[in-house]
Amino acid sequence: TPPISPLSITFDGQTGTMSPEGPVLTRRMSDLAGLFADTAAWEAAVADGDPVVYQVASSPVPEAEGELPQSITTILPGTVAGEFHMTKGHQHPNPQGEIYLGLSGTGGLLLFDGERPQWIDMAPGVIGYIPPGWAHRSVNTGDEPYRFLAVYPGNAGHDYGWVLANGMGHRVYRGEGATPRFEPFTA
Ligand code: S6P
Ligand code: ZN
């Protein structure tokens, strides 16, 4: 991939769009196989319209070594048997850091290094830092879309199998009031 020219990107934190825009990825309930604890409830949601769970809008900056691609993830509100809507979650096979900036709604960043789960509350104006070697998943803990901007090294990659094999340390459920309830993940 040839290097990209300097550019200005306009984004809307209330809609999750970027201009100019690169690829937009849509993940539906059926794309999240094996991730929610209640398999029967997940199957019922897939059968009942297979709703969109999240979308990722990328800038035109390519995922190539030396570049710093950006994307805005929008996770729609909801649960599967009380477990909050979330991203698949991944490790960077090339261990490199990443930053998230909260744009709208409320959510959290679940991090797991294989031993210790960590949680960062995310809201507009909060930067969540993901150190190298920490798998990461985003969770919408509110009743409106949760959006964040991600900036990451272009050669970091995405390993989704690691999360299927190791989990993320915790599961995140709707709790009392605004506080999520965490349950240990057992693989
Ligand atoms: C990429 C960055 C985000 C996620 C996005 C979707 O390194 O962490 O752009 O890709 O939030 O999550 P996932 O786990 O489906 O890639
Ligand atoms: Zn990442």
JSON list of N, CA and C in Angstrom, two decimals, residues 82-108:
[
{"chain": "A", "resi": 82, "resn": "GLY", "atom": "N", "xyz": [-29.62, -10.22, 29.50]},
{"chain": "A", "resi": 82, "resn": "GLY", "atom": "CA", "xyz": [-29.00, -9.36, 30.51]},
{"chain": "A", "resi": 82, "resn": "GLY", "atom": "C", "xyz": [-27.54, -9.03, 30.27]},
{"chain": "A", "resi": 83, "resn": "GLU", "atom": "N", "xyz": [-26.88, -9.77, 29.36]},
{"chain": "A", "resi": 83, "resn": "GLU", "atom": "CA", "xyz": [-25.47, -9.50, 29.06]},
{"chain": "A", "resi": 83, "resn": "GLU", "atom": "C", "xyz": [-25.41, -8.41, 27.98]},
{"chain": "A", "resi": 84, "resn": "PHE", "atom": "N", "xyz": [-24.72, -7.32, 28.30]},
{"chain": "A", "resi": 84, "resn": "PHE", "atom": "CA", "xyz": [-24.73, -6.14, 27.43]},
{"chain": "A", "resi": 84, "resn": "PHE", "atom": "C", "xyz": [-24.18, -6.42, 26.03]},
{"chain": "A", "resi": 85, "resn": "HIS", "atom": "N", "xyz": [-24.75, -5.73, 25.04]},
{"chain": "A", "resi": 85, "resn": "HIS", "atom": "CA", "xyz": [-24.17, -5.71, 23.69]},
{"chain": "A", "resi": 85, "resn": "HIS", "atom": "C", "xyz": [-22.70, -5.31, 23.78]},
{"chain": "A", "resi": 86, "resn": "MET", "atom": "N", "xyz": [-21.90, -5.98, 22.94]},
{"chain": "A", "resi": 86, "resn": "MET", "atom": "CA", "xyz": [-20.44, -5.79, 23.03]},
{"chain": "A", "resi": 86, "resn": "MET", "atom": "C", "xyz": [-19.81, -6.10, 21.68]},
{"chain": "A", "resi": 87, "resn": "THR", "atom": "N", "xyz": [-18.56, -5.71, 21.53]},
{"chain": "A", "resi": 87, "resn": "THR", "atom": "CA", "xyz": [-17.78, -6.09, 20.35]},
{"chain": "A", "resi": 87, "resn": "THR", "atom": "C", "xyz": [-17.24, -7.50, 20.54]},
{"chain": "A", "resi": 88, "resn": "LYS", "atom": "N", "xyz": [-16.78, -8.11, 19.44]},
{"chain": "A", "resi": 88, "resn": "LYS", "atom": "CA", "xyz": [-16.20, -9.45, 19.55]},
{"chain": "A", "resi": 88, "resn": "LYS", "atom": "C", "xyz": [-15.01, -9.44, 20.49]},
{"chain": "A", "resi": 89, "resn": "GLY", "atom": "N", "xyz": [-14.18, -8.43, 20.36]},
{"chain": "A", "resi": 89, "resn": "GLY", "atom": "CA", "xyz": [-12.95, -8.35, 21.16]},
{"chain": "A", "resi": 89, "resn": "GLY", "atom": "C", "xyz": [-11.81, -9.07, 20.46]},
{"chain": "A", "resi": 90, "resn": "HIS", "atom": "N", "xyz": [-10.62, -8.55, 20.63]},
{"chain": "A", "resi": 90, "resn": "HIS", "atom": "CA", "xyz": [-9.46, -9.13, 19.95]},
{"chain": "A", "resi": 90, "resn": "HIS", "atom": "C", "xyz": [-8.16, -8.79, 20.67]},
{"chain": "A", "resi": 91, "resn": "GLN", "atom": "N", "xyz": [-7.13, -9.53, 20.32]},
{"chain": "A", "resi": 91, "resn": "GLN", "atom": "CA", "xyz": [-5.75, -9.21, 20.65]},
{"chain": "A", "resi": 91, "resn": "GLN", "atom": "C", "xyz": [-5.09, -8.65, 19.40]},
{"chain": "A", "resi": 92, "resn": "HIS", "atom": "N", "xyz": [-4.09, -7.81, 19.58]},
{"chain": "A", "resi": 92, "resn": "HIS", "atom": "CA", "xyz": [-3.24, -7.44, 18.45]},
{"chain": "A", "resi": 92, "resn": "HIS", "atom": "C", "xyz": [-2.12, -8.47, 18.36]},
{"chain": "A", "resi": 93, "resn": "PRO", "atom": "N", "xyz": [-2.09, -9.30, 17.31]},
{"chain": "A", "resi": 93, "resn": "PRO", "atom": "CA", "xyz": [-1.04, -10.31, 17.21]},
{"chain": "A", "resi": 93, "resn": "PRO", "atom": "C", "xyz": [0.35, -9.70, 17.18]},
{"chain": "A", "resi": 94, "resn": "ASN", "atom": "N", "xyz": [0.44, -8.51, 16.65]},
{"chain": "A", "resi": 94, "resn": "ASN", "atom": "CA", "xyz": [1.66, -7.72, 16.72]},
{"chain": "A", "resi": 94, "resn": "ASN", "atom": "C", "xyz": [1.44, -6.79, 17.92]},
{"chain": "A", "resi": 95, "resn": "PRO", "atom": "N", "xyz": [2.00, -7.13, 19.12]},
{"chain": "A", "resi": 95, "resn": "PRO", "atom": "CA", "xyz": [1.57, -6.43, 20.33]},
{"chain": "A", "resi": 95, "resn": "PRO", "atom": "C", "xyz": [1.91, -4.94, 20.29]},
{"chain": "A", "resi": 96, "resn": "GLN", "atom": "N", "xyz": [0.91, -4.12, 20.11]},
{"chain": "A", "resi": 96, "resn": "GLN", "atom": "CA", "xyz": [1.08, -2.68, 20.06]},
{"chain": "A", "resi": 96, "resn": "GLN", "atom": "C", "xyz": [-0.12, -2.03, 20.75]},
{"chain": "A", "resi": 97, "resn": "GLY", "atom": "N", "xyz": [0.10, -0.84, 21.28]},
{"chain": "A", "resi": 97, "resn": "GLY", "atom": "CA", "xyz": [-0.95, -0.13, 22.02]},
{"chain": "A", "resi": 97, "resn": "GLY", "atom": "C", "xyz": [-1.99, 0.49, 21.10]},
{"chain": "A", "resi": 98, "resn": "GLU", "atom": "N", "xyz": [-3.02, 1.04, 21.74]},
{"chain": "A", "resi": 98, "resn": "GLU", "atom": "CA", "xyz": [-4.13, 1.65, 21.00]},
{"chain": "A", "resi": 98, "resn": "GLU", "atom": "C", "xyz": [-4.80, 2.64, 21.94]},
{"chain": "A", "resi": 99, "resn": "ILE", "atom": "N", "xyz": [-5.39, 3.72, 21.39]},
{"chain": "A", "resi": 99, "resn": "ILE", "atom": "CA", "xyz": [-6.20, 4.60, 22.24]},
{"chain": "A", "resi": 99, "resn": "ILE", "atom": "C", "xyz": [-7.63, 4.67, 21.73]},
{"chain": "A", "resi": 100, "resn": "TYR", "atom": "N", "xyz": [-8.55, 4.75, 22.69]},
{"chain": "A", "resi": 100, "resn": "TYR", "atom": "CA", "xyz": [-9.96, 4.97, 22.41]},
{"chain": "A", "resi": 100, "resn": "TYR", "atom": "C", "xyz": [-10.34, 6.32, 23.02]},
{"chain": "A", "resi": 101, "resn": "LEU", "atom": "N", "xyz": [-11.19, 7.07, 22.31]},
{"chain": "A", "resi": 101, "resn": "LEU", "atom": "CA", "xyz": [-11.74, 8.32, 22.83]},
{"chain": "A", "resi": 101, "resn": "LEU", "atom": "C", "xyz": [-13.26, 8.22, 22.82]},
{"chain": "A", "resi": 102, "resn": "GLY", "atom": "N", "xyz": [-13.89, 8.31, 23.99]},
{"chain": "A", "resi": 102, "resn": "GLY", "atom": "CA", "xyz": [-15.35, 8.27, 24.06]},
{"chain": "A", "resi": 102, "resn": "GLY", "atom": "C", "xyz": [-15.98, 9.47, 23.37]},
{"chain": "A", "resi": 103, "resn": "LEU", "atom": "N", "xyz": [-17.03, 9.22, 22.56]},
{"chain": "A", "resi": 103, "resn": "LEU", "atom": "CA", "xyz": [-17.68, 10.29, 21.79]},
{"chain": "A", "resi": 103, "resn": "LEU", "atom": "C", "xyz": [-19.12, 10.54, 22.20]},
{"chain": "A", "resi": 104, "resn": "SER", "atom": "N", "xyz": [-19.90, 9.48, 22.39]},
{"chain": "A", "resi": 104, "resn": "SER", "atom": "CA", "xyz": [-21.29, 9.66, 22.81]},
{"chain": "A", "resi": 104, "resn": "SER", "atom": "C", "xyz": [-21.79, 8.39, 23.49]},
{"chain": "A", "resi": 105, "resn": "GLY", "atom": "N", "xyz": [-22.76, 8.57, 24.35]},
{"chain": "A", "resi": 105, "resn": "GLY", "atom": "CA", "xyz": [-23.29, 7.44, 25.11]},
{"chain": "A", "resi": 105, "resn": "GLY", "atom": "C", "xyz": [-22.33, 7.02, 26.21]},
{"chain": "A", "resi": 106, "resn": "THR", "atom": "N", "xyz": [-22.67, 5.89, 26.85]},
{"chain": "A", "resi": 106, "resn": "THR", "atom": "CA", "xyz": [-21.83, 5.40, 27.93]},
{"chain": "A", "resi": 106, "resn": "THR", "atom": "C", "xyz": [-21.54, 3.92, 27.71]},
{"chain": "A", "resi": 107, "resn": "GLY", "atom": "N", "xyz": [-20.32, 3.56, 28.05]},
{"chain": "A", "resi": 107, "resn": "GLY", "atom": "CA", "xyz": [-19.90, 2.18, 27.87]},
{"chain": "A", "resi": 107, "resn": "GLY", "atom": "C", "xyz": [-18.66, 1.90, 28.69]},
{"chain": "A", "resi": 108, "resn": "GLY", "atom": "N", "xyz": [-17.98, 0.88, 28.29]},
{"chain": "A", "resi": 108, "resn": "GLY", "atom": "CA", "xyz": [-16.76, 0.52, 29.00]},
{"chain": "A", "resi": 108, "resn": "GLY", "atom": "C", "xyz": [-15.83, -0.27, 28.11]}
]
